[in-house]
Every structure is written in C-alpha cells, then in structure tokens.
Amino acid sequence: MAMVCISDFEAYAKKYLPKIAWDYFAAGADDCTTRDENILAYKRIRFRPRMLRDVSVVDVRTKILGSEISFPVGIAPTGFHQLAWPDGEKSTARAARAMNTCYIASTYSTCTLEEISAAAPGGLRWFQLYIHRNRAASQQLVQRAEALGFQGLVLTADLPYTGKRRDDIRNGFRLPPHMKVKNLERAFEVCKMSLLDPSVTWNDIYWLQSLTRLPIIIKGILTREDAELAVRHGVRGIIVSNHGGRQLDEGPATIDALVEVVEAVRGRVEVYVDGGIRKGSDVLKALALGAKCVFIGRPALWGLAYKGEEGLQDVLRILQDEFRLSMALAGCASVSEIGQHLVQFSKL
Amino acid sequence: MAMVCISDFEAYAKKYLPKIAWDYFAAGADDCTTRDENILAYKRIRFRPRMLRDVSVVDVRTKILGSEISFPVGIAPTGFHQLAWPDGEKSTARAARAMNTCYIASTYSTCTLEEISAAAPGGLRWFQLYIHRNRAASQQLVQRAEALGFQGLVLTADLPYTGKRRDDIRNGFRLPPHMKVKNLERAFEVCKMSLLDPSVTWNDIYWLQSLTRLPIIIKGILTREDAELAVRHGVRGIIVSNHGGRQLDEGPATIDALVEVVEAVRGRVEVYVDGGIRKGSDVLKALALGAKCVFIGRPALWGLAYKGEEGLQDVLRILQDEFRLSMALAGCASVSEIGQHLVQFSKL
Amino acid sequence: MAMVCISDFEAYAKKYLPKIAWDYFAAGADDCTTRDENILAYKRIRFRPRMLRDVSVVDVRTKILGSEISFPVGIAPTGFHQLAWPDGEKSTARAARAMNTCYIASTYSTCTLEEISAAAPGGLRWFQLYIHRNRAASQQLVQRAEALGFQGLVLTADLPYTGKRRDDIRNGFRLPPHMKVKNLERAFEVCKMSLLDPSVTWNDIYWLQSLTRLPIIIKGILTREDAELAVRHGVRGIIVSNHGGRQLDEGPATIDALVEVVEAVRGRVEVYVDGGIRKGSDVLKALALGAKCVFIGRPALWGLAYKGEEGLQDVLRILQDEFRLSMALAGCASVSEIGQHLVQFSKL
Amino acid sequence: MAMVCISDFEAYAKKYLPKIAWDYFAAGADDCTTRDENILAYKRIRFRPRMLRDVSVVDVRTKILGSEISFPVGIAPTGFHQLAWPDGEKSTARAARAMNTCYIASTYSTCTLEEISAAAPGGLRWFQLYIHRNRAASQQLVQRAEALGFQGLVLTADLPYTGKRRDDIRNGFRLPPHMKVKNLERAFEVCKMSLLDPSVTWNDIYWLQSLTRLPIIIKGILTREDAELAVRHGVRGIIVSNHGGRQLDEGPATIDALVEVVEAVRGRVEVYVDGGIRKGSDVLKALALGAKCVFIGRPALWGLAYKGEEGLQDVLRILQDEFRLSMALAGCASVSEIGQHLVQFSKL
C-alpha cells in the first residue's frame, strides 16, 4: 500500500489499531459535528493562485517564538501515544526533531517528560499543561519542563471538564493496565478527569507567569473576546483550537475562528491553529489567514500507528512536500509572501 | 445496550414499539420537512464558547412563571402516553416530579387529570387545552384542571384541523379499544378531530380568562405578528411551536421562529420553544436565543417507551447532564449568564 | 395501495405505464436539472402561518379571466393523453368538468377538439396553440377552438424547437401507430417537430388577435423583460412555465421566476404558474407569491394512468383537500386573504 | 450504445481505456475538488431565456484572433493522445479541421508538430508551450511551430511543477515504451517534469515576443491581478484555466474565475475558458459571461477513445448541435446577441 497522502495513514490506522484506541483518537463530542466541520471548513476556502512568479526555490522555513522550524507544521498535544505505538512519545519526539519542527508534549503522555527529553535531546519542544486541583502538582510539572529545556508552556483552556464522547462511554475507554500517565504522581484514571480544576480563570495566567520564565501560549481560544483577554494577560501565543472537536460540539471550525482571532490580535502575539489539517494546502490556507504555524493532532497519531517515529516522519514529510508544492503553484517563494490575498471564502 | 444519548432512546422505541404507535409519534405532516427541519436548524447554529471562567459550580436551575424547576427542560403536551407505556401519563407525571420539572398534560391524555394529579401530588403541571365546539366541555376541563392544582393553562393555537400525516392515514391509525381519551366525556375517535372548534379567534383568550385565574400560555406561535397579538391579549407565556412538524408542513423550524418571536415580545412575557431538542446543547442554544425554557415531546415518549417513569427520568437526566456540561464548556456558571453572544448562525 | 398523496400516483404510473410512455412524460431536457428544480424550489419557501383566525369555513374558489373555478388548480396542456389512458383527452375533459376547473387542451392531443368538447359539454376549457409554418393550419385550429366554445387561447412561446430529451432519443420515442395527433390534418411525427415555426415573434400576437376574439394567454415566460413585452402586446394572462423542464435546461424554477414576473406585471394581467406542483401547500405558496391559479402537468397524467377520468379526479380532489387544509393551517379563510406575508424564502 | 450526450463518451472511455490511461486523463490534484467544481459551478448558473425572437436561423460561427471558426468550441492542449487512440494527435488535428475549429497542440504530444501539420494541412492550430530550462529547446519549438503555420502561441503559466495527482503516483504512471514525447529531442520521462523551468516570470513574455511574430495567448490565469499583468505584457488572449483541476487543488472553478478576469480585462484582449464544459449550454453560459470561445480537454480525449478522428467529430458535433439549440431556446439568433443578461448566479 503506497502512502501517498494523509488519508492513507488514516485508513491504515483505522485498520490496524485496536478499535478502542482508534475510537479514542477519532472521538468527537456528541454528534462529532465540530470534528468534521474542522475539515469541511477548509474545503470552503478557495485559493487565488498567482502565476509566473519565480518559484525555482521555495523556502518553507519559518519561526515560532523566535525558534526556526523547517516548515510551519508542529505536533499538537495529544495524550497516550503508546496507544498508537509502543515507544509512545519518545518516537514522537524523535520524529519531530528529525524533521526540525516543534512538538508540544501533553500532560497526559505515557512517557515522562524526562524520557521524552532524553529520547531527542536538543529538539524544540513545548509542554502542554492542564491545571490540576492540586496546584503544587501543576507547579512541579511546569518547573520540571522548564528544567528539561522545554521552551514554551501551553495552557489548555477548553477542558474544565471532559467533553461527552459517546464512543468512549460505550467502549468504557480506559488505558490498558501496562500504560500509565507517567507525569502525574499517582495512577491516573482516564475518563474521570476529576483531577482537573474547573475553577481556573484568567488570573491563573499570572500565577503561571510567577512560576516560570517560559513564554505562555494559550490553547483553545475561539472568540475575539477571549483573544483580547489573552493578549491583555500577557500570553505570547494563542492556539486557535476546539480540541479536535472533542469538547463543546457545534462550536466553530478552527479555520473560521482563526479569522476572528487574528483580527482581534492585530499582530500583538503569534496565532496558531490546529484541527482539520489534512493536506499541505490546508497549511497554506491557515497561513494565508494569519496563522504563524499549524499543529497536527490525529495525523501525527496515524503516522505513529503506521511505523512509529518513521511513520510520523513520513506524515510530516508529505505535508512539507505538499505545502511546498502548494506554495509554488500559488506563486509564493517564501512564507513571507503568503497573505490574505491568496484566499477567498466560497459562497457555498 | 447503553443509553448514552437521546438517539439511543429513539432507536429503542423504533425497535420495540408497535409500528402503528411508533408511526403515530414519529409522524410529520406531508413530506415531514418541518419535522426534520426542527432538528437540522439547531445544527446551523454555532456556539461562541468562552474560556477560563470559573465553572466549578454550574447552576442549571431556572424559573418559569415564578416556579422553580431544576433545569430549563419541561415535558411538552403529547397525546396517548399509554401507547408508549401501560401506565401512560401517570408515569410521565411521576418522572417530571422526580426530576423537579414542569409537565404539560394534554387534553388527549389516556389518563384523567385526576389520575395524573393523584399519581404525583405536588408536581408542577400545566394543562394543555384544545377548545371544542362544545364550549361547556372545555370550560369544565379548565375548571377541573384549576381545581386539581394545575398551575398554567396552555392553549394550543395551531390545530383548527389535524395536519395531514400520511403514515397515520395509511395505517388507519386509531387508539386500541382498551385505551380511551378519558378527559372527554364520551369515547373519542382519533383522526376524526371534528370535536375541535376551528372558529376560535383571539377573542377566545378573553373567554378563557373569564373562566380561570390560571395564567394562560399560548402554544403554536411562529410569527412576530401573532406574538404581538398574544402579548396584547394578555397571555403570560408563548410556546414557539409547530406541533412537532405535524400540522402545516414547510413552516419555519421553531428555533428559527424563536428569534423572530423573542424580538417582537421584548421581554413582556416569557417565551418557550419546543421541537427538535435532542441534546443538552440544543437547550443551551434555545436559551441563548431568548427562550426561558424548552419542552420536549418525542424524546419524552421514547423515554416512556424504554422504561416508563424510570426511562423518562433517564432522558431528562441525560439532557440535564449534557446541558450542564455544555454550559460549563461555553463558560457559563448559571442560567443568567447565557445570552445571545454565545451563538451565531452558520452561513451554511 | 392507498392513494394518499400525489407521489402515490407517480409511483403507480411509473410501475404500470409502458417504459416508453413513462419516459416521455417524465423527460426533462439534458440533465433534467430544471425539471427537478421546479420541485426543489418549492421546498425552499417557508410559510409564516397565522393562528387563531376563524377558519371554520374555508372558501377555495377563485376566478380566472372572469370564470369561476372550484379551486385554483387547472390542467396544464400536455400531449398524447392516450399514452396514459385509452380515452385520452376525453377523460381529462370529463374530470376537469366534474371538478369544475379549467382544462387547457393541447394542440398535440390524441383526440380532436370536437371529441373533447363533446365529451364534457359546458366545461371550462382553453386551447393551447403552437404556431406552425403553415399559418393557415394554425388559423383554422384557432377558429375551430373558438367555435367549439373554448374560452381562452394559450400560445406556447418556449418551443421554437423541441428540447433535447435524452431518454426520448435513446428510446426512439414516437407515438404507437394507433394513436394520432388528430388535430393536425395529416399524420404527425413526434420528435420531428419541423412543423413548428421558429420564426414566431411578438408581432404574431397581433396576428392571433386578428383571428379571434378569445383572450390570449402566453405560456413560457420566465423574465421580467418578456413579461413587460407580453403586457404591452395585449395578452390577458401569462403562464410562467419552463415546459416542465423539457426545453432549455438550467433555466429558473418556475416558482422563482414567478416572483420576477409578478413584480414586472404589477397586476395589469393575470399571472399563472405551472411546474413542480405536488402538494396543496405548493398551490398556497404560488398564490402567496402572486399567481392567480396554478396548472398541473405530470400529476394529471399520473391520475389518468391510475384510473382515467376517475383517477384524475382523485388527484384533483387530493390537491383541493390539501390546499384547503393548508389555507386553514396558515390562517386563511378565503383565497383573497392569501398574500406575500404568508411566505419567506429560506436562506438554504 | 447510442452516443447522445458527452457523458456517453465519458462512460465509453472509462470502460474501454486501459485503467492507467483513464486515470491519467481523469486525474485531478489532491482531492480533485477543483476538477469537480469546474463542472458543478456551471450548474449554479441559471439562464434567463427570452421568448418569441425569430430563431429560424441560428448562426453559431465566431472568430478568435481574427480567424473564423464554425462554433466557439476549440480543442484544449492535452498531452499524450496516443494513450487514447493509436493515431494520436494526427486524428485530433483531422477532426478539428473537419469541424472547422481551432486545435491547440500540446508540447507533450505523441506526434511531432510536423506530423500534426501534415495530417490536416490548412487547419487552424495554435501551439502550446511549456518553457524548459533549456531555453534553446523552447526557442526551437516556437520557431518550428511558426514555420509550420501554427497561428498562435499558447504559454501555459500554471505548471512550474506538476500537481500532485494521487492516482498517477499510485499507478506509477509513465508512457508505454512505444510512445514518445516526440517534440522534445531526447526521451522524456513523464511525472518527472524536471525539464520545466519554474523560474519563468512575466518578463519571459518579452523573450517569447522576441522569438516570434505569433500572437501570444497565456493559459492558466485565474485572478484579476494576473489578468491585468497579462494585458500589460502584451498578450493577445487569456485562457482562464486551472489545468482541468490537475495543478493547485481548491482554486476557483474556471467559470467563476472567468467573471473576475473578464471584468479586469475590459475588452482589451480576448478571453477564453476551459474546464468543465460538458454540454452546449455550458458554452452558452461561458459566452454570456464574456468568453470569446471555450476549449475542451477531457471530452476531446473521450471522443478520440471512442473512434479516433470520427469520435472526436461526434463530440464536437453534439456540442455544436446542443449549443445551437440552447441559443435558440434562449432567444439568440447569433453569437453577437449573447450577453450577460442571459444568465444569473443561483443563490444555492
């Protein structure tokens, strides 16, 4: 089976992963409307490609928070990589480093932050944080991550409680006994996320800032009002995200929300987006609409499921090649030439 | 079979109810366009969720016409509950009381108002009225309801004649001989609703007001013009309803009509809505667009069909849990924080 | 099999008519887009029903060009009724008279005008004309029709050549040898309509006016420009029609074109519409948008195919009942109360 | 099997061509969205047909760059005609001449320009050029074409690199060994188009003008900005094209882009369009929106696959007949009467 495009990896993962793992990764909240809208919304955006511009060299490199990455696609934080591949997040870290891009490691990794760091020394990594009721535990995690050389702290804002994912409930999803959420001190029961603190507010950003010198990126913003609040509270970046459609169903597709957030932010901080990226041209659309970089969630897991580190590199390489080709065919020789003039929203 | 969401109850009822009963409950007028639009219209509304608001406590209680209910979902008036469960409306009354919400008992109940009252003393109940050609009979019903402690009188305005429900005609639908429309004096033949008075006009509201001190709620309003008339004639509440799509096909979806009615009413009376509610997030959308409370019709019948009183409680509990979770994920800690800023209409 | 709605007659006709006849009646031009759009366009119109208006008596009668009809649905001109039922147009004429409505007999009838008149003396009938290259033949037809008591002359304007109906070409459609286009002097070969004169222009309206005192109705108008020309040339009525989608594919649905034509005409002449009427509520929509009356084509043929005169009466009676019920449920007690406030175009 | 419309030829080709050839011709980039949109976009355009205009004679002739053609449909440049029919481009040239229309021969023909010329002396032909890294080779091709009597030079602007056509990658598409890209000196490997020069810019138009007196037509323009640049650089015509959806996926449908380009060009040069033409009425729509002529790609190949020169003539004749009929039914007696008033964009 030739792996030509990202859907090939999806088909592979659906075929070879245990059903309970596939369902967990695929799950969306309620009717999965938002999960699917994330993809459909990209299809409603049309390119306005420009011709006869010298594209003999197409430079796809960019920078996020000052760090160069080989192209504007990073790895979004997702949990439980060992469900996809035995080496779990260690493989993810190695693939991200090999491709010279950014990997956001999840609190709910099945490897420790120390194992992740050791697996791919020198790689660009951010650490994703849920704030727990036990604030001391969260503080400890932040400080471990900083000490290990993680270069950004990503606060997930959209999970005061876990969304209602029907298949997980039907399956009675929980981690197999030999896997652990190792970053948390005691064994952690998935689907009973009672450890999370639903009382977190914007003021807790100040508390995080008091704990660390790492730049804080907030993940899960979907409105101009919250984007403004994020900037005012001193975050350095915003990831426009709906948690892959796994939290509140029937919110906006992220690429649609991106437009609103970018407009509100007016360049004061970097804006990223995740959700629904399946082709290199999706990356081009996101950048045209103002994202500095995109992050992939499920496609990275499919890559892992295919061949671990190597499979994830395949996924990233395909997206990179497609992105480069899309840029060339749209008439862009470098990322700085990408702008809103390249796209229009279809009326359909 | 795990009952995870309301569609699970629908699937159960479709499988286990006699076809003639399922068809009767499922029926829509003509092509069933409006019946289905009631559901689809909710899907075209997108949330604008807000993050990092303290949602450690989410209070879903509200009040309708001064009475507190545990959450803003009541039981809409539907006929013939014995078709769904042997104890019929007695079970409905018990489940509504157990969940501390409002039950609107139909004129076309298969239990008497007295039986309903006795089954769940102290429950919050309104009585739904069709005005019959025999006005004395209608007067008697109103006065019986008031004497039994019903706290509101719901006048159904959209049924001067019964809509054309093709399946009922094909099936030759009629109640089985052992069931009776007990509230009406003599045996009543369904599908030959010739007892109803199609000459009713707005002036009959005054007549009703002369019969009772109960607040009058009008059900079946879909336009701003009629909403204005309703307010001027002194009703205390409006239920935006198209009778579950069973009357005039190809009228508006109720959630769409709600916007027009709420705008016309300008807070002078309470506005409610029924039709198409299938998830807790639908309730949140309706409240965001100005409804004080929603009422469920078919989902209540599916709950009864599943396990009588207990099944209906399951349905209500699922909607309550989903509503609470949706509020939390949208950033609302109490019903008073829900507002129009939470939603937008999708362009699709 | 119960005949509950018009689609039941369609299903019957599809099952029992010879394929070549079914295909001929069902045919649309090219991809059949317009044929199908005629129906879909009705579905995009939403009612705004009004409540609590006295609808104890609903009067569905109306007048067209001064003649009273029992309800605003007439029989559009279609050819070759013997393909549907042995007695052909004689049965059609009888059914129309029995239901006290207007029947527009086609030039391409398989009975003579004399046979049609004799079958149902006193019925309200108009005669539909194609202008032939042999003008004398056309003149003779007009004068025969006038002499036989036809009360209107309908000039079809949209058939300078026959549209491309793929199935008819594949089937090699032609009338069976025992059927004749009897109104034309010599045997007439269908699908080779070379007898028609494609050089007809607006000035030929004046020529027709010189031949007859019958009011002239023009059929096939779809634009405001042509509506204006029609009024200026002294026609008495306009039938908005796209020939059932059998001529130029991908023109407008007739109910959409009706709005444009009604606006242009500003009440100076009567406007009618055909195409896509399948339910009584479609009739209500057409009247709300300004049509004085609608005409049905294929549904009449399905009625004939079912049981001849009796079947067509069934079709008309169902439409009449549905129309009356729709009026009542929308709050209209007479045709004069129907207006544009009753409908709105869905945004979808 | 009767060949009634263009889809019949498509079905034939799909059935009888080797899969690898069918896939190559059918291929679109990525998800094939733009390939399919080219067709769907025509369906969203509605005619506004006019009646009672003398259409006894319908003249479908037109001129492109001063040369008369029998109707406004030419043959777009596509590669490798021997994949469809043994005689390849020689058959194409003969059919185009027989039908008195324009054939744009591709650089990637499987016959030489000399063979094409000899096959149909005196036919109206343009030559399509890709600029290669080896500029001398390109210069030689241009000069050979001019010497052989080609009357226009079509520069393809949208292929700095080949689009990602998944099926071709899966199939490992390459020309069978007995076919050659004969116009290029040494054997040429398809799918490794490294011979193309991705550094071409607008200035290279001046270079081409210095090589030849042939009028230059640019193919692949989709935006007003590039249309303006094309005019300023002295091209004589613009072909609005997205390469049949084979290059950048999710660009605009060509008929949609045509509107923007025609508006920008304001009549200064001729504008043509290709992509998605499947019916004579599509041609009428394109002309109504400002195209001087359309070009067909895949339909020509299907005609070749059916019966070579004769099959392609069948395709052209069907389009011509349909175009003539559409003109008549829309009320146009000559190409000069076609204008924007004939069409409107559907809101759906």
Short mmCIF file of C-alpha atoms in Angstrom, two decimals, chain B residues 46-348:
data_model
loop_
_atom_site.label_atom_id
_atom_site.label_comp_id
_atom_site.label_asym_id
_atom_site.label_seq_id
_atom_site.Cartn_x
_atom_site.Cartn_y
_atom_site.Cartn_z
CA ARG B 46 -22.67 27.66 16.18
CA PHE B 47 -21.50 28.34 19.69
CA ARG B 48 -19.01 31.02 20.57
CA PRO B 49 -17.62 29.42 23.73
CA ARG B 50 -15.76 31.45 26.32
CA MET B 51 -12.80 30.11 28.25
CA LEU B 52 -11.27 30.40 31.70
CA ARG B 53 -14.39 31.36 33.57
CA ASP B 54 -14.82 29.65 36.90
CA VAL B 55 -17.26 26.82 36.18
CA SER B 56 -16.52 24.73 39.25
CA VAL B 57 -20.18 25.11 40.16
CA VAL B 58 -22.72 25.18 37.34
CA ASP B 59 -26.23 26.06 38.41
CA VAL B 60 -28.81 24.89 35.88
CA ARG B 61 -31.95 25.86 37.82
CA THR B 62 -34.39 28.38 36.45
CA LYS B 63 -37.95 29.62 36.96
CA ILE B 64 -40.98 29.59 34.68
CA LEU B 65 -43.88 31.83 35.60
CA GLY B 66 -42.40 32.09 39.07
CA SER B 67 -41.98 28.37 39.75
CA GLU B 68 -38.51 26.98 40.14
CA ILE B 69 -37.56 24.00 38.00
CA SER B 70 -34.37 22.01 38.30
CA PHE B 71 -33.31 22.82 34.75
CA PRO B 72 -34.96 24.50 31.77
CA VAL B 73 -36.45 21.40 30.12
CA GLY B 74 -40.12 20.53 30.60
CA ILE B 75 -42.45 17.94 29.10
CA ALA B 76 -44.44 19.19 26.11
CA PRO B 77 -48.06 18.12 25.75
CA THR B 78 -48.38 14.98 23.63
CA GLY B 79 -51.32 12.63 23.44
CA PHE B 80 -51.85 8.98 24.23
CA HIS B 81 -48.98 8.07 26.52
CA GLN B 82 -50.43 4.62 27.05
CA LEU B 83 -49.35 3.88 23.53
CA ALA B 84 -45.80 4.16 24.87
CA TRP B 85 -46.17 2.64 28.33
CA PRO B 86 -49.06 0.94 30.17
CA ASP B 87 -49.25 3.47 33.00
CA GLY B 88 -49.34 6.30 30.48
CA GLU B 89 -49.47 9.85 31.80
CA LYS B 90 -49.23 8.70 35.40
CA SER B 91 -45.65 7.63 34.70
CA THR B 92 -44.97 10.90 32.94
CA ALA B 93 -46.23 12.87 35.91
CA ARG B 94 -44.10 10.88 38.32
CA ALA B 95 -40.92 11.29 36.25
CA ALA B 96 -41.46 15.04 35.87
CA ARG B 97 -41.96 15.44 39.59
CA ALA B 98 -38.95 13.28 40.40
CA MET B 99 -36.82 15.50 38.19
CA ASN B 100 -38.49 18.63 39.55
CA THR B 101 -39.61 19.99 36.23
CA CYS B 102 -42.85 21.02 34.57
CA TYR B 103 -45.19 18.62 32.80
CA ILE B 104 -47.83 19.93 30.42
CA ALA B 105 -50.59 17.35 30.39
CA SER B 106 -52.51 17.04 27.12
CA THR B 107 -56.27 17.16 26.69
CA TYR B 108 -55.76 13.93 24.81
CA SER B 109 -54.27 12.03 27.71
CA THR B 110 -55.17 8.41 28.22
CA CYS B 111 -55.41 9.05 31.96
CA THR B 112 -57.78 11.53 33.58
CA LEU B 113 -56.49 14.74 35.06
CA GLU B 114 -57.47 13.33 38.42
CA GLU B 115 -55.36 10.20 37.89
CA ILE B 116 -52.42 12.34 36.80
CA SER B 117 -52.73 14.54 39.86
CA ALA B 118 -53.03 11.62 42.20
CA ALA B 119 -50.01 9.90 40.67
CA ALA B 120 -47.62 12.71 41.55
CA PRO B 121 -49.09 15.08 44.10
CA GLY B 122 -47.37 18.42 44.34
CA GLY B 123 -45.68 18.22 40.93
CA LEU B 124 -45.57 21.33 38.77
CA ARG B 125 -48.08 20.81 35.99
CA TRP B 126 -49.79 22.87 33.32
CA PHE B 127 -52.86 21.76 31.44
CA GLN B 128 -52.99 21.87 27.64
CA LEU B 129 -56.36 22.75 26.14
CA TYR B 130 -57.95 22.40 22.72
CA ILE B 131 -61.14 24.43 22.55
CA HIS B 132 -64.00 22.16 21.49
CA ARG B 133 -67.18 23.02 19.69
CA ASN B 134 -68.88 22.16 22.92
CA ARG B 135 -67.66 25.11 24.91
CA ALA B 136 -69.17 23.83 28.13
CA ALA B 137 -66.94 20.76 27.91
CA SER B 138 -63.89 22.97 27.51
CA GLN B 139 -64.98 25.15 30.42
CA GLN B 140 -65.40 22.09 32.60
CA LEU B 141 -61.92 20.83 31.71
CA VAL B 142 -60.32 24.16 32.56
CA GLN B 143 -62.06 24.30 35.87
CA ARG B 144 -61.21 20.69 36.70
CA ALA B 145 -57.55 21.43 35.97
CA GLU B 146 -57.53 24.53 38.12
CA ALA B 147 -59.22 22.70 40.97
CA LEU B 148 -56.66 19.90 40.75
CA GLY B 149 -53.79 22.36 41.22
CA PHE B 150 -52.55 22.67 37.66
CA GLN B 151 -50.68 25.97 37.58
CA GLY B 152 -50.95 27.06 33.97
CA LEU B 153 -53.34 26.76 31.06
CA VAL B 154 -51.71 26.12 27.67
CA LEU B 155 -53.95 26.92 24.72
CA THR B 156 -52.89 25.12 21.55
CA ALA B 157 -53.47 27.52 18.66
CA ASP B 158 -52.19 25.58 15.67
CA LEU B 159 -54.75 22.82 15.35
CA PRO B 160 -58.02 24.10 13.92
CA TYR B 161 -57.85 20.87 11.93
CA THR B 162 -55.45 17.95 12.16
CA GLY B 163 -52.47 18.08 9.79
CA LYS B 164 -52.15 15.52 7.04
CA ARG B 165 -49.94 12.75 8.38
CA ARG B 166 -49.63 10.25 5.60
CA ASP B 167 -48.50 7.28 7.64
CA ASP B 168 -51.42 7.60 10.04
CA ILE B 169 -53.79 7.60 7.08
CA ARG B 170 -52.11 4.57 5.55
CA ASN B 171 -52.12 2.77 8.88
CA GLY B 172 -55.72 3.75 9.59
CA PHE B 173 -54.46 4.89 12.96
CA ARG B 174 -56.87 4.80 15.88
CA LEU B 175 -56.47 4.09 19.56
CA PRO B 176 -56.65 0.42 20.56
CA PRO B 177 -60.06 -0.31 22.08
CA HIS B 178 -58.75 -0.58 25.62
CA MET B 179 -57.41 2.97 25.61
CA LYS B 180 -59.63 5.98 25.99
CA VAL B 181 -59.26 9.73 25.81
CA LYS B 182 -60.55 9.79 29.31
CA ASN B 183 -60.76 13.51 29.85
CA LEU B 184 -63.51 13.83 27.28
CA GLU B 185 -66.91 12.67 28.29
CA ARG B 186 -67.78 10.25 25.57
CA ALA B 187 -65.49 7.96 23.61
CA PHE B 188 -63.36 9.95 21.29
CA GLU B 189 -62.30 8.89 17.82
CA VAL B 190 -58.81 9.91 16.94
CA CYS B 191 -58.16 11.09 13.39
CA LYS B 192 -61.64 12.50 13.25
CA MET B 193 -60.99 15.54 15.38
CA SER B 194 -64.32 17.03 14.45
CA LEU B 195 -64.82 17.93 18.09
CA LEU B 196 -62.31 20.74 17.74
CA ASP B 197 -63.62 24.21 17.05
CA PRO B 198 -61.92 25.79 14.01
CA SER B 199 -63.66 29.09 14.60
CA VAL B 200 -61.54 30.00 17.62
CA THR B 201 -60.06 33.51 17.45
CA TRP B 202 -58.02 35.79 19.66
CA ASN B 203 -61.17 36.90 21.43
CA ASP B 204 -61.49 33.44 22.91
CA ILE B 205 -58.48 34.25 25.05
CA TYR B 206 -60.71 36.72 26.86
CA TRP B 207 -63.32 33.99 27.29
CA LEU B 208 -60.68 31.69 28.81
CA GLN B 209 -59.52 34.46 31.12
CA SER B 210 -63.09 34.79 32.33
CA LEU B 211 -63.14 31.11 33.28
CA THR B 212 -59.98 30.82 35.29
CA ARG B 213 -57.33 32.64 37.25
CA LEU B 214 -54.65 30.39 35.81
CA PRO B 215 -52.04 32.14 33.69
CA ILE B 216 -52.63 31.44 30.00
CA ILE B 217 -49.79 30.31 27.81
CA ILE B 218 -50.35 30.13 24.07
CA LYS B 219 -48.70 27.34 22.08
CA GLY B 220 -48.10 27.33 18.33
CA ILE B 221 -46.98 30.91 17.61
CA LEU B 222 -44.45 31.28 14.77
CA THR B 223 -44.54 34.92 13.66
CA ARG B 224 -43.88 38.31 15.15
CA GLU B 225 -47.38 39.42 14.25
CA ASP B 226 -49.01 36.67 16.28
CA ALA B 227 -46.52 37.18 19.10
CA GLU B 228 -47.58 40.80 19.34
CA LEU B 229 -51.26 39.79 19.32
CA ALA B 230 -50.60 37.24 22.04
CA VAL B 231 -49.00 39.83 24.29
CA ARG B 232 -51.81 42.29 23.66
CA HIS B 233 -54.40 39.68 24.59
CA GLY B 234 -52.80 39.15 27.95
CA VAL B 235 -51.18 35.75 27.67
CA ARG B 236 -48.44 35.14 30.20
CA GLY B 237 -46.25 32.96 28.03
CA ILE B 238 -45.73 31.89 24.43
CA ILE B 239 -44.58 28.46 23.34
CA VAL B 240 -42.98 28.78 19.91
CA SER B 241 -44.05 25.51 18.33
CA ASN B 242 -45.03 23.94 15.06
CA HIS B 243 -46.59 20.95 16.76
CA GLY B 244 -43.52 18.84 16.04
CA GLY B 245 -43.99 19.41 12.33
CA ARG B 246 -47.34 17.59 12.46
CA GLN B 247 -49.54 20.48 11.30
CA LEU B 248 -48.57 22.82 8.43
CA ASP B 249 -45.54 21.34 6.70
CA GLU B 250 -42.83 23.72 5.50
CA GLY B 251 -43.32 26.33 8.12
CA PRO B 252 -40.21 27.54 9.92
CA ALA B 253 -38.11 25.46 12.26
CA THR B 254 -39.05 26.51 15.76
CA ILE B 255 -35.55 27.61 16.74
CA ASP B 256 -35.58 29.98 13.75
CA ALA B 257 -39.03 31.30 14.61
CA LEU B 258 -37.93 31.79 18.22
CA VAL B 259 -35.61 34.60 17.17
CA GLU B 260 -38.43 36.49 15.49
CA VAL B 261 -40.84 35.96 18.39
CA VAL B 262 -38.35 36.92 21.09
CA GLU B 263 -37.56 40.11 19.23
CA ALA B 264 -41.24 41.02 18.96
CA VAL B 265 -42.05 40.20 22.57
CA ARG B 266 -39.25 42.34 24.00
CA GLY B 267 -39.39 40.64 27.38
CA ARG B 268 -43.03 41.42 28.09
CA VAL B 269 -43.91 37.74 28.54
CA GLU B 270 -41.92 34.55 28.84
CA VAL B 271 -41.13 32.70 25.63
CA TYR B 272 -40.56 28.95 25.42
CA VAL B 273 -39.87 26.66 22.49
CA ASP B 274 -40.42 23.03 21.59
CA GLY B 275 -39.43 20.85 18.62
CA GLY B 276 -36.10 19.37 17.66
CA ILE B 277 -34.42 19.32 21.08
CA ARG B 278 -32.18 16.26 21.09
CA LYS B 279 -29.11 17.31 23.10
CA GLY B 280 -28.30 19.41 26.11
CA SER B 281 -26.51 21.81 23.79
CA ASP B 282 -29.79 22.41 21.93
CA VAL B 283 -31.23 23.64 25.21
CA LEU B 284 -28.30 26.00 25.60
CA LYS B 285 -28.85 27.34 22.08
CA ALA B 286 -32.55 27.92 22.72
CA LEU B 287 -31.81 29.80 25.92
CA ALA B 288 -29.08 31.82 24.23
CA LEU B 289 -31.67 32.90 21.66
CA GLY B 290 -34.09 34.01 24.33
CA ALA B 291 -36.15 31.01 25.42
CA LYS B 292 -36.85 30.81 29.12
CA CYS B 293 -37.29 27.05 28.93
CA VAL B 294 -37.73 24.33 26.32
CA PHE B 295 -40.20 21.47 26.18
CA ILE B 296 -39.56 18.02 24.78
CA GLY B 297 -42.19 15.94 23.02
CA ARG B 298 -40.99 12.81 21.23
CA PRO B 299 -37.90 12.30 23.45
CA ALA B 300 -40.20 12.04 26.46
CA LEU B 301 -42.26 9.40 24.67
CA TRP B 302 -39.10 7.46 23.81
CA GLY B 303 -38.11 7.56 27.46
CA LEU B 304 -41.53 6.20 28.45
CA ALA B 305 -41.27 3.52 25.80
CA TYR B 306 -37.92 2.45 27.20
CA LYS B 307 -38.84 2.03 30.87
CA GLY B 308 -41.83 4.15 31.79
CA GLU B 309 -41.23 6.61 34.59
CA GLU B 310 -37.65 5.45 35.00
CA GLY B 311 -36.90 5.74 31.29
CA LEU B 312 -38.26 9.25 31.13
CA GLN B 313 -36.12 10.18 34.10
CA ASP B 314 -33.12 8.78 32.24
CA VAL B 315 -33.94 11.01 29.27
CA LEU B 316 -34.31 14.07 31.47
CA ARG B 317 -31.16 13.30 33.40
CA ILE B 318 -29.12 12.92 30.23
CA LEU B 319 -30.40 16.24 28.93
CA GLN B 320 -29.67 17.84 32.28
CA ASP B 321 -26.13 16.47 32.37
CA GLU B 322 -25.48 17.47 28.79
CA PHE B 323 -26.92 20.92 29.40
CA ARG B 324 -24.75 21.42 32.46
CA LEU B 325 -21.65 20.26 30.58
CA SER B 326 -22.44 22.48 27.59
CA MET B 327 -22.85 25.47 29.89
CA ALA B 328 -19.51 24.74 31.53
CA LEU B 329 -17.71 24.28 28.22
CA ALA B 330 -19.26 27.50 26.93
CA GLY B 331 -18.15 29.31 30.07
CA CYS B 332 -21.48 29.81 31.86
CA ALA B 333 -21.83 29.10 35.57
CA SER B 334 -25.52 29.98 35.79
CA VAL B 335 -28.51 30.31 33.52
CA SER B 336 -28.42 34.07 33.89
CA GLU B 337 -25.04 34.17 32.13
CA ILE B 338 -26.49 32.63 28.96
CA GLY B 339 -27.02 35.20 26.24
CA GLN B 340 -27.07 35.80 22.54
CA HIS B 341 -23.32 36.42 22.44
CA LEU B 342 -22.89 32.66 22.87
CA VAL B 343 -24.20 31.76 19.43
CA GLN B 344 -24.04 32.69 15.80
CA PHE B 345 -25.90 31.40 12.79
CA SER B 346 -23.75 29.42 10.40
CA LYS B 347 -23.78 30.74 6.88
CA LEU B 348 -24.35 27.22 5.59
#
